[in-house]
Amino acid sequence: FVCLGNICRSPFAAAALRAGLGDRRIAIDSAGTMPQPGRPTPPCGIAAAAARGIDLAAHRSVWLSREMAQSASLLIVFDERTRSALLDRYPDLGARHVMLGDLAQLGEITDPIDGGPAEFARVYDQIAAGVAALLPLLGAATARRA
């Protein structure tokens, strides 16, 4: 999962997908296009995630390096800004990319960073809907490889 700062959307999505996968083993990471590693999730994000059973208290942002991007088999973004930044920075990426909100017919999932608790709740609900739409697709993909 790739978002701008890797402090709100992508860490929540990665944790929600891990929780939804249960025993299935798929490598899941999150990162940001902003080269500012080590930043924590803001308090509103931690609270909104906790209300949905996700603990982001220990999360620290990670910058999406070329190596990380190239090692991914799928890159999932949340908005056109992030997709553009990803393709501008790494135009020769071989990995497929998809916008999470498109899987649940939501379109772009905006960055809640400047919003309050209600905005984080709205965005995390959208991400949860996108992850719910992604789960059966991943199940089909892993079944084909087996």
Short mmCIF file of C-alpha atoms in Angstrom, two decimals:
data_model
loop_
_atom_site.label_atom_id
_atom_site.label_comp_id
_atom_site.label_asym_id
_atom_site.label_seq_id
_atom_site.Cartn_x
_atom_site.Cartn_y
_atom_site.Cartn_z
CA PHE A 1 0.00 0.00 0.00
CA VAL A 2 1.38 3.40 -0.99
CA CYS A 3 0.16 6.82 0.12
CA LEU A 4 1.82 10.19 0.48
CA GLY A 5 3.22 10.18 4.02
CA ASN A 6 2.68 6.58 5.17
CA ILE A 7 1.16 7.71 8.46
CA CYS A 8 -2.61 7.41 7.88
CA ARG A 9 -4.04 5.49 4.94
CA SER A 10 -1.44 2.93 3.90
CA PRO A 11 -0.55 1.64 7.38
CA PHE A 12 -4.25 1.27 8.23
CA ALA A 13 -4.93 -0.55 4.96
CA ALA A 14 -1.97 -2.90 5.43
CA ALA A 15 -3.04 -3.76 8.98
CA ALA A 16 -6.67 -4.25 7.92
CA LEU A 17 -5.62 -6.56 5.09
CA ARG A 18 -3.39 -8.60 7.40
CA ALA A 19 -6.32 -8.98 9.80
CA GLY A 20 -8.67 -9.97 6.99
CA LEU A 21 -6.29 -12.58 5.57
CA GLY A 22 -6.21 -14.61 8.77
CA ASP A 23 -3.92 -17.61 8.24
CA ARG A 24 -3.20 -16.93 4.56
CA ARG A 25 0.41 -15.89 4.06
CA ILE A 26 0.89 -12.89 1.78
CA ALA A 27 3.66 -10.35 2.28
CA ILE A 28 2.08 -6.95 2.94
CA ASP A 29 3.93 -3.68 3.35
CA SER A 30 3.08 0.00 3.38
CA ALA A 31 5.16 3.00 2.42
CA GLY A 32 4.91 6.62 1.37
CA THR A 33 6.15 8.69 -1.53
CA MET A 34 7.27 11.46 0.85
CA PRO A 35 10.90 10.85 1.88
CA GLN A 36 10.29 11.46 5.59
CA PRO A 37 10.68 8.13 7.40
CA GLY A 38 10.10 7.64 11.12
CA ARG A 39 6.95 9.75 11.57
CA PRO A 40 4.14 8.35 13.77
CA THR A 41 0.45 8.10 12.95
CA PRO A 42 -1.35 11.18 14.29
CA PRO A 43 -3.54 10.76 17.41
CA CYS A 44 -6.81 11.00 15.41
CA GLY A 45 -5.56 8.18 13.17
CA ILE A 46 -4.54 6.01 16.09
CA ALA A 47 -7.97 6.49 17.71
CA ALA A 48 -9.92 5.85 14.49
CA ALA A 49 -7.89 2.72 13.79
CA ALA A 50 -8.32 1.47 17.37
CA ALA A 51 -12.09 1.89 17.04
CA ARG A 52 -11.84 -0.61 14.15
CA GLY A 53 -9.60 -3.08 16.02
CA ILE A 54 -6.31 -1.91 14.44
CA ASP A 55 -3.35 -0.77 16.53
CA LEU A 56 -1.22 1.88 14.78
CA ALA A 57 0.45 3.23 17.93
CA ALA A 58 3.85 1.73 17.10
CA HIS A 59 3.75 2.53 13.37
CA ARG A 60 6.49 4.74 11.94
CA SER A 61 6.49 5.93 8.36
CA VAL A 62 8.61 4.26 5.68
CA TRP A 63 9.72 5.84 2.42
CA LEU A 64 9.01 3.86 -0.75
CA SER A 65 12.46 3.07 -2.09
CA ARG A 66 13.11 1.81 -5.61
CA GLU A 67 13.99 -1.61 -4.19
CA MET A 68 10.75 -1.81 -2.24
CA ALA A 69 8.69 -0.71 -5.25
CA GLN A 70 10.41 -3.16 -7.59
CA SER A 71 10.00 -6.09 -5.19
CA ALA A 72 6.21 -5.65 -5.03
CA SER A 73 3.94 -7.72 -7.23
CA LEU A 74 1.10 -5.22 -6.72
CA LEU A 75 1.13 -1.58 -5.62
CA ILE A 76 -2.11 -0.24 -4.19
CA VAL A 77 -2.61 3.54 -4.06
CA PHE A 78 -5.42 5.72 -2.74
CA ASP A 79 -5.54 8.73 -5.07
CA GLU A 80 -4.29 10.09 -8.37
CA ARG A 81 -1.72 12.30 -6.65
CA THR A 82 0.02 9.25 -5.20
CA ARG A 83 -0.31 7.27 -8.44
CA SER A 84 1.31 10.16 -10.35
CA ALA A 85 4.11 10.51 -7.78
CA LEU A 86 4.76 6.78 -7.96
CA LEU A 87 4.91 6.71 -11.76
CA ASP A 88 6.96 9.92 -11.95
CA ARG A 89 9.54 8.61 -9.50
CA TYR A 90 9.66 5.07 -10.89
CA PRO A 91 8.46 5.19 -14.53
CA ASP A 92 9.89 1.77 -15.35
CA LEU A 93 8.08 -0.17 -12.63
CA GLY A 94 7.03 -3.63 -13.62
CA ALA A 95 4.56 -4.07 -10.77
CA ARG A 96 0.88 -3.57 -11.44
CA HIS A 97 -0.85 -0.78 -9.59
CA VAL A 98 -4.47 -0.21 -8.67
CA MET A 99 -6.41 2.41 -6.75
CA LEU A 100 -8.01 0.78 -3.70
CA GLY A 101 -11.20 2.84 -3.89
CA ASP A 102 -11.83 1.65 -7.45
CA LEU A 103 -12.25 -1.90 -6.15
CA ALA A 104 -15.24 -0.78 -4.06
CA GLN A 105 -16.54 1.81 -6.57
CA LEU A 106 -15.45 4.66 -4.27
CA GLY A 107 -12.90 6.36 -6.50
CA GLU A 108 -10.19 8.29 -4.73
CA ILE A 109 -9.74 7.88 -0.99
CA THR A 110 -8.52 11.25 0.22
CA ASP A 111 -5.81 11.91 2.80
CA PRO A 112 -7.41 12.61 6.22
CA ILE A 113 -4.27 14.25 7.66
CA ASP A 114 -5.80 17.73 8.05
CA GLY A 115 -9.16 16.45 9.28
CA GLY A 116 -10.50 15.58 12.68
CA PRO A 117 -11.95 12.37 14.10
CA ALA A 118 -14.94 12.35 11.73
CA GLU A 119 -12.69 12.62 8.67
CA PHE A 120 -10.44 9.81 9.85
CA ALA A 121 -13.50 7.65 10.56
CA ARG A 122 -14.90 8.33 7.07
CA VAL A 123 -11.59 7.56 5.35
CA TYR A 124 -10.92 4.42 7.40
CA ASP A 125 -14.43 3.16 6.60
CA GLN A 126 -13.66 3.66 2.89
CA ILE A 127 -10.37 1.83 3.24
CA ALA A 128 -12.11 -1.02 5.06
CA ALA A 129 -14.60 -1.27 2.15
CA GLY A 130 -11.72 -1.34 -0.34
CA VAL A 131 -9.90 -4.04 1.64
CA ALA A 132 -13.12 -6.08 1.81
CA ALA A 133 -13.33 -5.90 -2.00
CA LEU A 134 -9.64 -6.82 -2.33
CA LEU A 135 -9.75 -9.91 -0.10
CA PRO A 136 -11.65 -12.20 -2.51
CA LEU A 137 -9.38 -11.10 -5.38
CA LEU A 138 -6.30 -12.07 -3.39
CA GLY A 139 -7.90 -15.38 -2.51
CA ALA A 140 -8.45 -16.12 -6.20
CA ALA A 141 -4.87 -15.09 -7.06
CA THR A 142 -3.31 -17.29 -4.37
CA ALA A 143 -5.52 -20.23 -5.38
CA ARG A 144 -4.32 -19.96 -9.01
CA ARG A 145 -0.66 -20.07 -7.88
CA ALA A 146 -1.16 -23.16 -5.69
#
